[in-house]
PDB file of C-alpha atoms and ligand atoms in Angstrom:
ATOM      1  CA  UNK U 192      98.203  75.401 102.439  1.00 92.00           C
ATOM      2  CA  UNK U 193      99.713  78.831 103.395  1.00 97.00           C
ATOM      3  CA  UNK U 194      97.475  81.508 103.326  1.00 98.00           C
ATOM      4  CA  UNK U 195      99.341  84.868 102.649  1.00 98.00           C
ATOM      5  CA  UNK U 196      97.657  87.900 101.247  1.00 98.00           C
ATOM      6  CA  UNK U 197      99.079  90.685  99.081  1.00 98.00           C
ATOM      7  CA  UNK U 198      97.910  94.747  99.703  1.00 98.00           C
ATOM      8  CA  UNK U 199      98.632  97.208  97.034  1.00 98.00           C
ATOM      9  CA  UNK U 200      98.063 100.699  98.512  1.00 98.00           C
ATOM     10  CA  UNK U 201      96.758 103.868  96.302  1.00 98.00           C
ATOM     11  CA  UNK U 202      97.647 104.477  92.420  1.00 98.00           C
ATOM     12  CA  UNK U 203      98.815 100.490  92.423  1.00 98.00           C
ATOM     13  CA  UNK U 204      95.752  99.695  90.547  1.00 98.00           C
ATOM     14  CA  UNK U 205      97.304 102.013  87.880  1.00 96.00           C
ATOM     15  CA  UNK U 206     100.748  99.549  87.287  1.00 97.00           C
ATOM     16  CA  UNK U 207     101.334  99.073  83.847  1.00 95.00           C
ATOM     17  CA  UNK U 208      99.769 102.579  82.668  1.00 95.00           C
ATOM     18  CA  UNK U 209     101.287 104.389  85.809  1.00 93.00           C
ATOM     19  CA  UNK U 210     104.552 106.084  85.018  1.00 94.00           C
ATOM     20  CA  UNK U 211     105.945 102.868  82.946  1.00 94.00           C
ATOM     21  CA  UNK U 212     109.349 103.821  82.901  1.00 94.00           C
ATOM     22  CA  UNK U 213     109.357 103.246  87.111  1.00 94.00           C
ATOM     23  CA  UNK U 214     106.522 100.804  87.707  1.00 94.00           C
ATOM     24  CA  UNK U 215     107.062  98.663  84.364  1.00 93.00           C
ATOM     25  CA  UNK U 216     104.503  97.583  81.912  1.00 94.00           C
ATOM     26  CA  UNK U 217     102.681  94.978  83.450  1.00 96.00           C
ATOM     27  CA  UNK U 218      99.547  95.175  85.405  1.00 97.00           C
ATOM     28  CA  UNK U 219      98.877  93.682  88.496  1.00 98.00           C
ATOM     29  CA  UNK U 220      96.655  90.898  87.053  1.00 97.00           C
ATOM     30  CA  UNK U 221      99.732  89.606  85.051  1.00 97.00           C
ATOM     31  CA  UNK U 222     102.142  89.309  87.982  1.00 97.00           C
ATOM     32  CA  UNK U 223      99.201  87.499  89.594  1.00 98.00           C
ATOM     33  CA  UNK U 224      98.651  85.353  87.232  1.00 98.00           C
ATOM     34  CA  UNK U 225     102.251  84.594  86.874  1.00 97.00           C
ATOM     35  CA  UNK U 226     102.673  84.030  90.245  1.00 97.00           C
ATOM     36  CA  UNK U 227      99.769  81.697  91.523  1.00 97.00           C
ATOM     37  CA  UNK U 228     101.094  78.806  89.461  1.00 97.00           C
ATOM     38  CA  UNK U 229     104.817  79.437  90.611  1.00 97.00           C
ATOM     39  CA  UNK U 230     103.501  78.927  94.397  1.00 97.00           C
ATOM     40  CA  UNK U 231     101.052  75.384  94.703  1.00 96.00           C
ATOM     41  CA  UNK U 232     101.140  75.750  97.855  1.00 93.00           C
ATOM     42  CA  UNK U 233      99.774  78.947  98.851  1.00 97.00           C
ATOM     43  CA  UNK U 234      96.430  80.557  98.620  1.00 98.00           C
ATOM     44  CA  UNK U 235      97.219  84.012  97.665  1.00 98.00           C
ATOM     45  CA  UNK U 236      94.756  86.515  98.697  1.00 98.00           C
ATOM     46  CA  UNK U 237      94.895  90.346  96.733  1.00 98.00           C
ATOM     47  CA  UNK U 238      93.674  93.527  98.069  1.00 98.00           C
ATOM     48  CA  UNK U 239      94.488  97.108  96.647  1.00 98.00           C
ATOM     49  CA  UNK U 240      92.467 100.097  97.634  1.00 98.00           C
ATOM     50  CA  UNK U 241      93.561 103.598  97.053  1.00 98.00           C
ATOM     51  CA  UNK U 242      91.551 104.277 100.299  1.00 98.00           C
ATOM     52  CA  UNK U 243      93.653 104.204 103.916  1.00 98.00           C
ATOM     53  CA  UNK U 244      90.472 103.352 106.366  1.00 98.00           C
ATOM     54  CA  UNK U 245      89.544 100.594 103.553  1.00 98.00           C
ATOM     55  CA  UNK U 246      93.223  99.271 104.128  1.00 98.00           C
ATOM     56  CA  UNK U 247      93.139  99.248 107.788  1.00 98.00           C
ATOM     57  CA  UNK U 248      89.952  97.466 108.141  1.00 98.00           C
ATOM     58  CA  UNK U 249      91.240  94.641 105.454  1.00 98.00           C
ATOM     59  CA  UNK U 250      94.663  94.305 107.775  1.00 98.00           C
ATOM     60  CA  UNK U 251      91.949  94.558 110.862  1.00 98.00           C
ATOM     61  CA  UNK U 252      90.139  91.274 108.802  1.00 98.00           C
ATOM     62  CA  UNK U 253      92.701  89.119 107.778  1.00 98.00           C
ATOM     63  CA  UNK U 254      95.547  90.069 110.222  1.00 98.00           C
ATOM     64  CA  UNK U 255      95.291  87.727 113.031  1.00 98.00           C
ATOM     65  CA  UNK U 256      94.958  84.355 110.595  1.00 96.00           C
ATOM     66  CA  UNK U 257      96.927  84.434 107.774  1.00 97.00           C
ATOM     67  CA  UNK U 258     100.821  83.259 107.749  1.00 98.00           C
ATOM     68  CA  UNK U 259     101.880  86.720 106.175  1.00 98.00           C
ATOM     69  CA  UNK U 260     101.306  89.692 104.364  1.00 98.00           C
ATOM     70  CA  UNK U 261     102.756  91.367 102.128  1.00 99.00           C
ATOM     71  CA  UNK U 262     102.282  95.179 101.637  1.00 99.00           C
ATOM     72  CA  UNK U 263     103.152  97.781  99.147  1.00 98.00           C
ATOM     73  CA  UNK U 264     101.437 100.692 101.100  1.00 98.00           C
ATOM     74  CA  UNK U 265     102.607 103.011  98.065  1.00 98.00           C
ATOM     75  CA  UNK U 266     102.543 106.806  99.315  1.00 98.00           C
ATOM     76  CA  UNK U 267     100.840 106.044 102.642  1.00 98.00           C
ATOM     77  CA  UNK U 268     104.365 103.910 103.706  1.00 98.00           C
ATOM     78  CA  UNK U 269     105.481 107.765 104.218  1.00 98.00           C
ATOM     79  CA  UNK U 270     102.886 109.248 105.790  1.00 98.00           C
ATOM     80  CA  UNK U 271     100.651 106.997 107.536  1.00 98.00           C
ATOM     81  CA  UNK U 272     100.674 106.135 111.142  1.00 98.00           C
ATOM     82  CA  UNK U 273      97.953 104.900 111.674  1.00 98.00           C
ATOM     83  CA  UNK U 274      98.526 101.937 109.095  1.00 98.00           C
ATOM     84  CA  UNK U 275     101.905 101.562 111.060  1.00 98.00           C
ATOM     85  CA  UNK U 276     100.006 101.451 114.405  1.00 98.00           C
ATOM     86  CA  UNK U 277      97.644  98.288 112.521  1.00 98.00           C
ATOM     87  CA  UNK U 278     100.729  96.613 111.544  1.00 98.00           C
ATOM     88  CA  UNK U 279     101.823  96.493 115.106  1.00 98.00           C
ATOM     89  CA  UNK U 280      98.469  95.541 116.128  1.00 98.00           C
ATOM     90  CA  UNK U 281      98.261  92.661 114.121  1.00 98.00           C
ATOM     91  CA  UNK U 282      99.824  88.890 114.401  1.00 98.00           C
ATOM     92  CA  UNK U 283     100.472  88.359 111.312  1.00 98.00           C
ATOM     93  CA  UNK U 284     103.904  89.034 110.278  1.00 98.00           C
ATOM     94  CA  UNK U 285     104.189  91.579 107.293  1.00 98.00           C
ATOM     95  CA  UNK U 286     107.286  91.902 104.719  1.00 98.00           C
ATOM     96  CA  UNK U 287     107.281  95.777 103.167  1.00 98.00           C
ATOM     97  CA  UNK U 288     107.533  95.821  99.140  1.00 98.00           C
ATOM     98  CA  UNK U 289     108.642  98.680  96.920  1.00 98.00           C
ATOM     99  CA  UNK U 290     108.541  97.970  93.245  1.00 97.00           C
ATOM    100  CA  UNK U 291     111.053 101.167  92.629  1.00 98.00           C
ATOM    101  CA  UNK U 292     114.264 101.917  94.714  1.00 98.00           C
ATOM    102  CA  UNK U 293     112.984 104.391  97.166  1.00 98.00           C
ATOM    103  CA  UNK U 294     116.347 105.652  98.249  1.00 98.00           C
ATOM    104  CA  UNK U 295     117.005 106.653  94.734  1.00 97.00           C
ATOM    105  CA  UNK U 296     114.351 108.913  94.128  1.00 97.00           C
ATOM    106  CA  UNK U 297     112.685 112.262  96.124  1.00 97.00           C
ATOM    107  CA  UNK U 298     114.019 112.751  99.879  1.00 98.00           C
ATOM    108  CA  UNK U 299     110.383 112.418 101.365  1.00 97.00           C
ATOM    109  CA  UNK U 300     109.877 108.577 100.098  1.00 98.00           C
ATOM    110  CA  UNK U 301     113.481 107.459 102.274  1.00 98.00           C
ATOM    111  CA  UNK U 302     111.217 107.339 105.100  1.00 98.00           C
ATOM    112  CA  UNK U 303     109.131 104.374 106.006  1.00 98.00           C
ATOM    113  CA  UNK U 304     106.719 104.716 108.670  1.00 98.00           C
ATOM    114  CA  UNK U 305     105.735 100.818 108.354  1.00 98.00           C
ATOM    115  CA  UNK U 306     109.608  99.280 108.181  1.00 98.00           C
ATOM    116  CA  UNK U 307     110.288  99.579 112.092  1.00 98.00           C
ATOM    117  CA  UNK U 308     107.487  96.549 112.136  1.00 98.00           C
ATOM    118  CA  UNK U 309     107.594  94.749 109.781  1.00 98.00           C
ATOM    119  CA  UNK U 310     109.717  91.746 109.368  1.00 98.00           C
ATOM    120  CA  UNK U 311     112.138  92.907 106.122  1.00 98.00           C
ATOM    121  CA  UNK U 312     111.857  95.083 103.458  1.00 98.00           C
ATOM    122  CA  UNK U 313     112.246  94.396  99.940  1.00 98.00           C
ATOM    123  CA  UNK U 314     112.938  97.951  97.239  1.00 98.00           C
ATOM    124  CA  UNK U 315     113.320  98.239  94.061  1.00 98.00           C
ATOM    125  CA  UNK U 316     113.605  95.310  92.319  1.00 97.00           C
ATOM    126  CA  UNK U 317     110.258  95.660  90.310  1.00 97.00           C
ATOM    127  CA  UNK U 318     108.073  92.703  90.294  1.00 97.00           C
ATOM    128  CA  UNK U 319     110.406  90.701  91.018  1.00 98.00           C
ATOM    129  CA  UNK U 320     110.080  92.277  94.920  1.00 98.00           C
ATOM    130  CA  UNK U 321     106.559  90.018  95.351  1.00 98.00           C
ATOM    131  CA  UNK U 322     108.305  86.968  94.362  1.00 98.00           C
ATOM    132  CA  UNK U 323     110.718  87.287  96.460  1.00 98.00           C
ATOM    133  CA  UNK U 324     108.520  88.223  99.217  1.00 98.00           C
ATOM    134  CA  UNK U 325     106.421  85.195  98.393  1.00 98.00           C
ATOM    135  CA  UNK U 326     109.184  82.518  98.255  1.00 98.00           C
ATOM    136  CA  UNK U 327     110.124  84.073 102.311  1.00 98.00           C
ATOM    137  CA  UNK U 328     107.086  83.041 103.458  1.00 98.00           C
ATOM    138  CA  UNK U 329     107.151  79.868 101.415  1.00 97.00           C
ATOM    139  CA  UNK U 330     109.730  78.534 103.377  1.00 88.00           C
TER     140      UNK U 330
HETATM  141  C1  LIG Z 603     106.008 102.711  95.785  1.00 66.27           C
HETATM  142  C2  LIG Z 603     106.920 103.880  96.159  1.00 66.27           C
HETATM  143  C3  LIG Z 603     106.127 104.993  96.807  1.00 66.27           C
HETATM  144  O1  LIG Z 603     106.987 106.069  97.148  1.00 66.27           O
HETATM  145  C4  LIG Z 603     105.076 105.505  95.842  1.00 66.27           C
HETATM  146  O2  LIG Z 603     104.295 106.497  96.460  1.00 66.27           O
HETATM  147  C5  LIG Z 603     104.225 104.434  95.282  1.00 66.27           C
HETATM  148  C6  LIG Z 603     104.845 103.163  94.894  1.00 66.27           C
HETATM  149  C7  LIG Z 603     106.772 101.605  95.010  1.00 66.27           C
HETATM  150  O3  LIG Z 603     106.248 100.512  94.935  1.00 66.27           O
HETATM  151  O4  LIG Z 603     107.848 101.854  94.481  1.00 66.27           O
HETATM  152  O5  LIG Z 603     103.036 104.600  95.061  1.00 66.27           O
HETATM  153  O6  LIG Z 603     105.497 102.124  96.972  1.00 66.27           O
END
């Protein structure tokens, strides 16, 4: 059994009443739901806080036993350091995820602070971008 956990960084806990017409309709409980089935094989682990020591220590916890994260670090991907300096810390390999396209939208969310270590980067294919991520580490 694969152990991967998911992080969803501030305002995620918002998707499906946040700003609709970028982050969709459907709340994070629904992908999850949706997802769990599609992946037998994999105990999927979910943590969002809109807090960025609460998201260090939880990549602190889990990051030197699980077979991957993935991490939607929402506005924190462009400004935080010192949640880039944990994912370089840490074993684990971690896969970036952006449900909008990033490079479409203001200049200050083209920069990443996180990409330069992380293993790929998946933007803006909505949900569809934790699937995705998911069915990487599946394999
Ligand atoms: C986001 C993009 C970020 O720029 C933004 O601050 C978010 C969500 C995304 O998933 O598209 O909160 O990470």
């Amino acid at each position: 059994m694969k152990k991967i956990a998911i992080i969803n960084g501030p305002n995620l806990n918002l998707l499906g009443k946040r700003e609709p017409e970028i982050y969709g309709h459907q709340s994070f409980d629904d992908v999850l739901d949706e997802l769990r089935p599609r992946f037998p094989g994999m105990e999927i682990h979910y943590f969002q806080s809109n807090h960025e020591g609460a998201i260090l220590d939880y990549l602190h916890d889990i990051g030197f036993g699980m077979d991957g994260i993935i991490l939607n670090g929402g506005a924190y991907t462009h400004t935080s350091i010192a949640i880039a300096d944990a994912i370089a810390a840490i074993s684990t390999p971690v896969l970036e995820v952006h449900i909008s396209n990033v490079h479409a939208r203001e200049a200050f969310r083209h920069h990443s602070y996180f990409s330069v270590h992380c293993v790929g980067v998946i933007v803006g294919l909505g949900m569809k971008g934790y699937e995705l991520a998911l069915q990487y580490f599946n394999e």
